[in-house]
Short mmCIF file of C-alpha atoms in Angstrom, two decimals:
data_model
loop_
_atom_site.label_atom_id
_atom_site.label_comp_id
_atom_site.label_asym_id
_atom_site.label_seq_id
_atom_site.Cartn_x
_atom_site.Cartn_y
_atom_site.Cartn_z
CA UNK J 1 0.00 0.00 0.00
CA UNK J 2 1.41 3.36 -1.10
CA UNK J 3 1.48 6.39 1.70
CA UNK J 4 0.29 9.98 0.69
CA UNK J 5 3.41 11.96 0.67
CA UNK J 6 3.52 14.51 3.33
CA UNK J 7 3.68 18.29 2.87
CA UNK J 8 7.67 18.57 2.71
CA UNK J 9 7.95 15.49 0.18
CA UNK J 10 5.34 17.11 -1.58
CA UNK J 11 6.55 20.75 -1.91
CA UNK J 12 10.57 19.08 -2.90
CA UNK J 13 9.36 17.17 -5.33
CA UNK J 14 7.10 20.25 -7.00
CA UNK J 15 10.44 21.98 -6.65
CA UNK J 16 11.81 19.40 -8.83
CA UNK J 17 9.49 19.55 -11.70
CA UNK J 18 10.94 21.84 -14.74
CA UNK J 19 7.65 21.78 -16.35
CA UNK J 20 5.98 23.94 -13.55
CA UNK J 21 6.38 27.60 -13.77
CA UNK J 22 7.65 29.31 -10.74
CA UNK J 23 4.73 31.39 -9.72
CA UNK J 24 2.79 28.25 -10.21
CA UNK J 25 4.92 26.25 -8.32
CA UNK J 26 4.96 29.50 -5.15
CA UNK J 27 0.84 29.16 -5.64
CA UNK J 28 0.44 25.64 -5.54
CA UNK J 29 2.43 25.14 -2.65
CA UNK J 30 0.78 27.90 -0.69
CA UNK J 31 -2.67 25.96 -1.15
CA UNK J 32 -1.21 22.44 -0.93
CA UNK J 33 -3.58 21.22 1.31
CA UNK J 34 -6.70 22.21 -0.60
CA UNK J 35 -5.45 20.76 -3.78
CA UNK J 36 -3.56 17.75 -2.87
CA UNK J 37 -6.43 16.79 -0.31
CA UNK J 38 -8.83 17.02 -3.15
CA UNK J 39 -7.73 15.23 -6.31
CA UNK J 40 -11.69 14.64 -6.77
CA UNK J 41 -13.07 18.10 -7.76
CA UNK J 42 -13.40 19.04 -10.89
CA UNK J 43 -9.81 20.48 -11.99
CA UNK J 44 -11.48 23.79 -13.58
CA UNK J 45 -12.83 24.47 -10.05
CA UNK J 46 -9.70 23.30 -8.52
CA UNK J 47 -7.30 25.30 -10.71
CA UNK J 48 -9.46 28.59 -10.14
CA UNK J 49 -9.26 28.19 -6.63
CA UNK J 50 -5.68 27.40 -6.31
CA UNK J 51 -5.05 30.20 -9.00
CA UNK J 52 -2.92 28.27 -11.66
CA UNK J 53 -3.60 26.78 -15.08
CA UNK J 54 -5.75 23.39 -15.67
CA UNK J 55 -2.06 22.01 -17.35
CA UNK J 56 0.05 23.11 -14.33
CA UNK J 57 -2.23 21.82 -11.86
CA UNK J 58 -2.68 18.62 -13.72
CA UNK J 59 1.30 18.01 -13.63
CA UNK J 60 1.16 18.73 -10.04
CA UNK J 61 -1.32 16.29 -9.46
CA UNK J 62 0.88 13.64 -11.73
CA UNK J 63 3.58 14.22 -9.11
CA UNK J 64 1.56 13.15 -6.25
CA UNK J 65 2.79 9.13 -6.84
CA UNK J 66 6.03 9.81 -6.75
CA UNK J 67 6.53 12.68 -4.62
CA UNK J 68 8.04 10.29 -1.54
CA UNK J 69 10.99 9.17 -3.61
CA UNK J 70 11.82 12.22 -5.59
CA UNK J 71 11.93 13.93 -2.32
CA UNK J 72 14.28 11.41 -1.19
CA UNK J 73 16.61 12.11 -4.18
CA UNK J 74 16.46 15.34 -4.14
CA UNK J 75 17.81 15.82 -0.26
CA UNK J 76 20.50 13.07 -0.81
CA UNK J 77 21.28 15.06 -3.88
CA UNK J 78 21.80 18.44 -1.23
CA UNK J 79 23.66 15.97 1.68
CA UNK J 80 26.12 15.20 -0.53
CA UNK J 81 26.96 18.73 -1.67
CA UNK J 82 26.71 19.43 2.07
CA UNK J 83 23.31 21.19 2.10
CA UNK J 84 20.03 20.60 3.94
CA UNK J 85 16.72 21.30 1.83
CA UNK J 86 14.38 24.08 3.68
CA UNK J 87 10.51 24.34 3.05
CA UNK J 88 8.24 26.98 3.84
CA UNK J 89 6.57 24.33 5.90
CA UNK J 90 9.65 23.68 8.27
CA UNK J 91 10.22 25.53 11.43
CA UNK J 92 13.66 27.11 10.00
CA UNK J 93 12.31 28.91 7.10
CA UNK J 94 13.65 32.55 7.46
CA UNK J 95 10.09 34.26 8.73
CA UNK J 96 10.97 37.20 6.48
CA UNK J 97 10.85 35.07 3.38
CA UNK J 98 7.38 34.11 4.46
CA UNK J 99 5.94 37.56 4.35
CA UNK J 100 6.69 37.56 0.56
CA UNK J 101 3.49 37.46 -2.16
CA UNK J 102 4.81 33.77 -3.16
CA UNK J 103 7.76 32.59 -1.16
CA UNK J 104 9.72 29.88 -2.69
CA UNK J 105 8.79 26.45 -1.58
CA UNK J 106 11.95 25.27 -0.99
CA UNK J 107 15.59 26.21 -0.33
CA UNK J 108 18.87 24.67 -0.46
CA UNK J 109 21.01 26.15 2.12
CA UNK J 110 24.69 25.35 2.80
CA UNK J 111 25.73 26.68 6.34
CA UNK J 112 23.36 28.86 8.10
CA UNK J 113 20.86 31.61 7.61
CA UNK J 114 22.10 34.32 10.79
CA UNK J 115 19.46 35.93 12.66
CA UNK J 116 19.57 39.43 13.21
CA UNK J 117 19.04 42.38 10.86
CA UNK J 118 20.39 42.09 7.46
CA UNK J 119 20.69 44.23 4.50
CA UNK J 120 20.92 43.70 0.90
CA UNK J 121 24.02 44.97 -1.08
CA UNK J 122 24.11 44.58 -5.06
CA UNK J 123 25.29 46.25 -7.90
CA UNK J 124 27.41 45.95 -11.48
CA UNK J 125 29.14 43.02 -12.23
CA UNK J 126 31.28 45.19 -13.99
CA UNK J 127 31.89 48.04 -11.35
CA UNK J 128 34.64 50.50 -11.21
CA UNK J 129 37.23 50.84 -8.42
CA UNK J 130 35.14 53.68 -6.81
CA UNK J 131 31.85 51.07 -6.89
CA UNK J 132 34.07 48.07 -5.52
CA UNK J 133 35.94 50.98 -2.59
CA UNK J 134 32.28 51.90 -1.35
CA UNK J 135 30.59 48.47 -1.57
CA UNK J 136 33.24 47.37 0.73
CA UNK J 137 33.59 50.18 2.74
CA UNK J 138 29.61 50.29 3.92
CA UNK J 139 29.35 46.04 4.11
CA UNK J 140 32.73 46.35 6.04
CA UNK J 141 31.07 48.76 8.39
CA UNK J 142 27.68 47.15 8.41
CA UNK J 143 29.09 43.58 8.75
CA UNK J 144 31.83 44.99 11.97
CA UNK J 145 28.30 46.29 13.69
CA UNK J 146 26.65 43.03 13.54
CA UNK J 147 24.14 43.34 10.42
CA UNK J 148 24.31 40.27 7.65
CA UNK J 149 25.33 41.46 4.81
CA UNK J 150 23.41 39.56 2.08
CA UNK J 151 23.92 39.06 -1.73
CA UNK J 152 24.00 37.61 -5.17
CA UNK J 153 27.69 36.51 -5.29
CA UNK J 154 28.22 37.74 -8.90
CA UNK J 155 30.61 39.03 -9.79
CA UNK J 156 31.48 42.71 -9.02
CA UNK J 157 29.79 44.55 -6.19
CA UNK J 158 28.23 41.14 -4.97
CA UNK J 159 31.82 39.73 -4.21
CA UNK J 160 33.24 42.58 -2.76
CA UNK J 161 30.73 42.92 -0.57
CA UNK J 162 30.81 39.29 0.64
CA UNK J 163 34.47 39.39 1.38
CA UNK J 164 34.13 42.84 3.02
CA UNK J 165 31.58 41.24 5.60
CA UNK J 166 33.87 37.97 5.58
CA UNK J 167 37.22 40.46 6.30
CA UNK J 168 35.22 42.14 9.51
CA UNK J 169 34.73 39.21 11.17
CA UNK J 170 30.62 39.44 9.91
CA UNK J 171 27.95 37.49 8.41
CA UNK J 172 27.24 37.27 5.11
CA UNK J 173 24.46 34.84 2.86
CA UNK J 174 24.79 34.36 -1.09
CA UNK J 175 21.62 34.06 -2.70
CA UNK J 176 22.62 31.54 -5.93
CA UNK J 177 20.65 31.57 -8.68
CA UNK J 178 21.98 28.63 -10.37
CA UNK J 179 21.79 26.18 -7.33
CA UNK J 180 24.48 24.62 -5.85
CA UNK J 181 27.40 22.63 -6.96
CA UNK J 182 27.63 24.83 -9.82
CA UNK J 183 30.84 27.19 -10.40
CA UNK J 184 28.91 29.80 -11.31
CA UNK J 185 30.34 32.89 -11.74
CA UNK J 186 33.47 30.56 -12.52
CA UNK J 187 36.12 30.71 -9.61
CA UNK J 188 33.96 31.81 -6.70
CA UNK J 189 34.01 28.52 -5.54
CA UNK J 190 36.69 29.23 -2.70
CA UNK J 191 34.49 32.64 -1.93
CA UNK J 192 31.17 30.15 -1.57
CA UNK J 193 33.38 27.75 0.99
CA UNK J 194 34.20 30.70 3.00
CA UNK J 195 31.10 32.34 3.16
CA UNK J 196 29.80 28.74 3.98
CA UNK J 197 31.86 27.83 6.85
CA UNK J 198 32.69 31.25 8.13
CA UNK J 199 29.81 33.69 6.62
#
């Protein structure tokens, strides 16, 4: 006899799923109860409700089987790049993330998310000395009083600002768009160990 999957096996394997858009995938896992619960109502009414297409709900509803085992995959996948999946349904998803429109479902976080005030510091990839001098100079500061400094780890203003919180002894998070295990921008790797282990 197969088990229903539960919420977080549900909500990884979702995250899995190219074929699901991502504001689909934020809106069906914000009513994953209603829909998941309720395979039986018509899927017009269903997909209304939930606010997503008939197609994408249908796909979501084809994941349902093997949700258990994908989720499975998918968080020995993370172990072994020496990550933990997150989902909005777990105890440890950062509250702030919650009070977005559509949070994402899940996140794959290597080290830890710091508590406290943070602040977000981006900019060109392609920034002059005067761009790199201040980003560093105000995460430096930030970073020595405490605040995380968080973001993008592209190139540019991202980086400097990451090392500049890493130099003052402070926090700092990447937010990776490509996922990890990727060397993306090419040679941050070292950069994403440090702010891993130390940041």
């Amino acid at each position: 006899m197969l088990f229903p999957p539960s919420p977080r096996e549900l909500l990884i394997a979702l995250n899995t799923a190219p074929s699901l858009s991502r504001p689909a995938l934020c809106r069906l896992a914000l009513a994953l109860d209603r829909w998941s619960a309720a395979p039986e109502l018509p899927l017009s009414a269903l997909s209304s409700e939930v606010g997503v297409p008939v197609p994408s709900l249908t796909r979501a509803l084809a994941r349902l089987p093997q949700a258990a085992a994908a989720a499975a995959e998918e968080e020995e996948q993370a172990a072994r790049l020496g990550a933990r999946l997150v989902t909005l349904r777990d105890p440890d998803y950062p509250a702030a993330l919650l009070r977005l429109a559509l949070p994402p479902p899940v996140l794959a976080i290597q080290g830890e998310i710091p508590a406290g005030p943070a602040l977000a510091v981006v900019g060109s990839r392609r920034a002059d000395p005067y761009g790199l001098e201040a980003a560093d100079l105000f995460a430096r500061s930030l970073a020595g009083t405490g605040v995380t400094i968080v973001s993008g780890f592209a190139l540019g203003i991202d980086a400097a600002a990451h090392r500049a919180a890493l130099a003052a002894g402070g926090k700092t998070v990447a937010v990776l768009g490509c996922g990890l295990g990727v060397d993306y921008p090419r040679g941050h790797r070292r950069l994403g160990r440090d702010i891993a282990e130390n940041g």
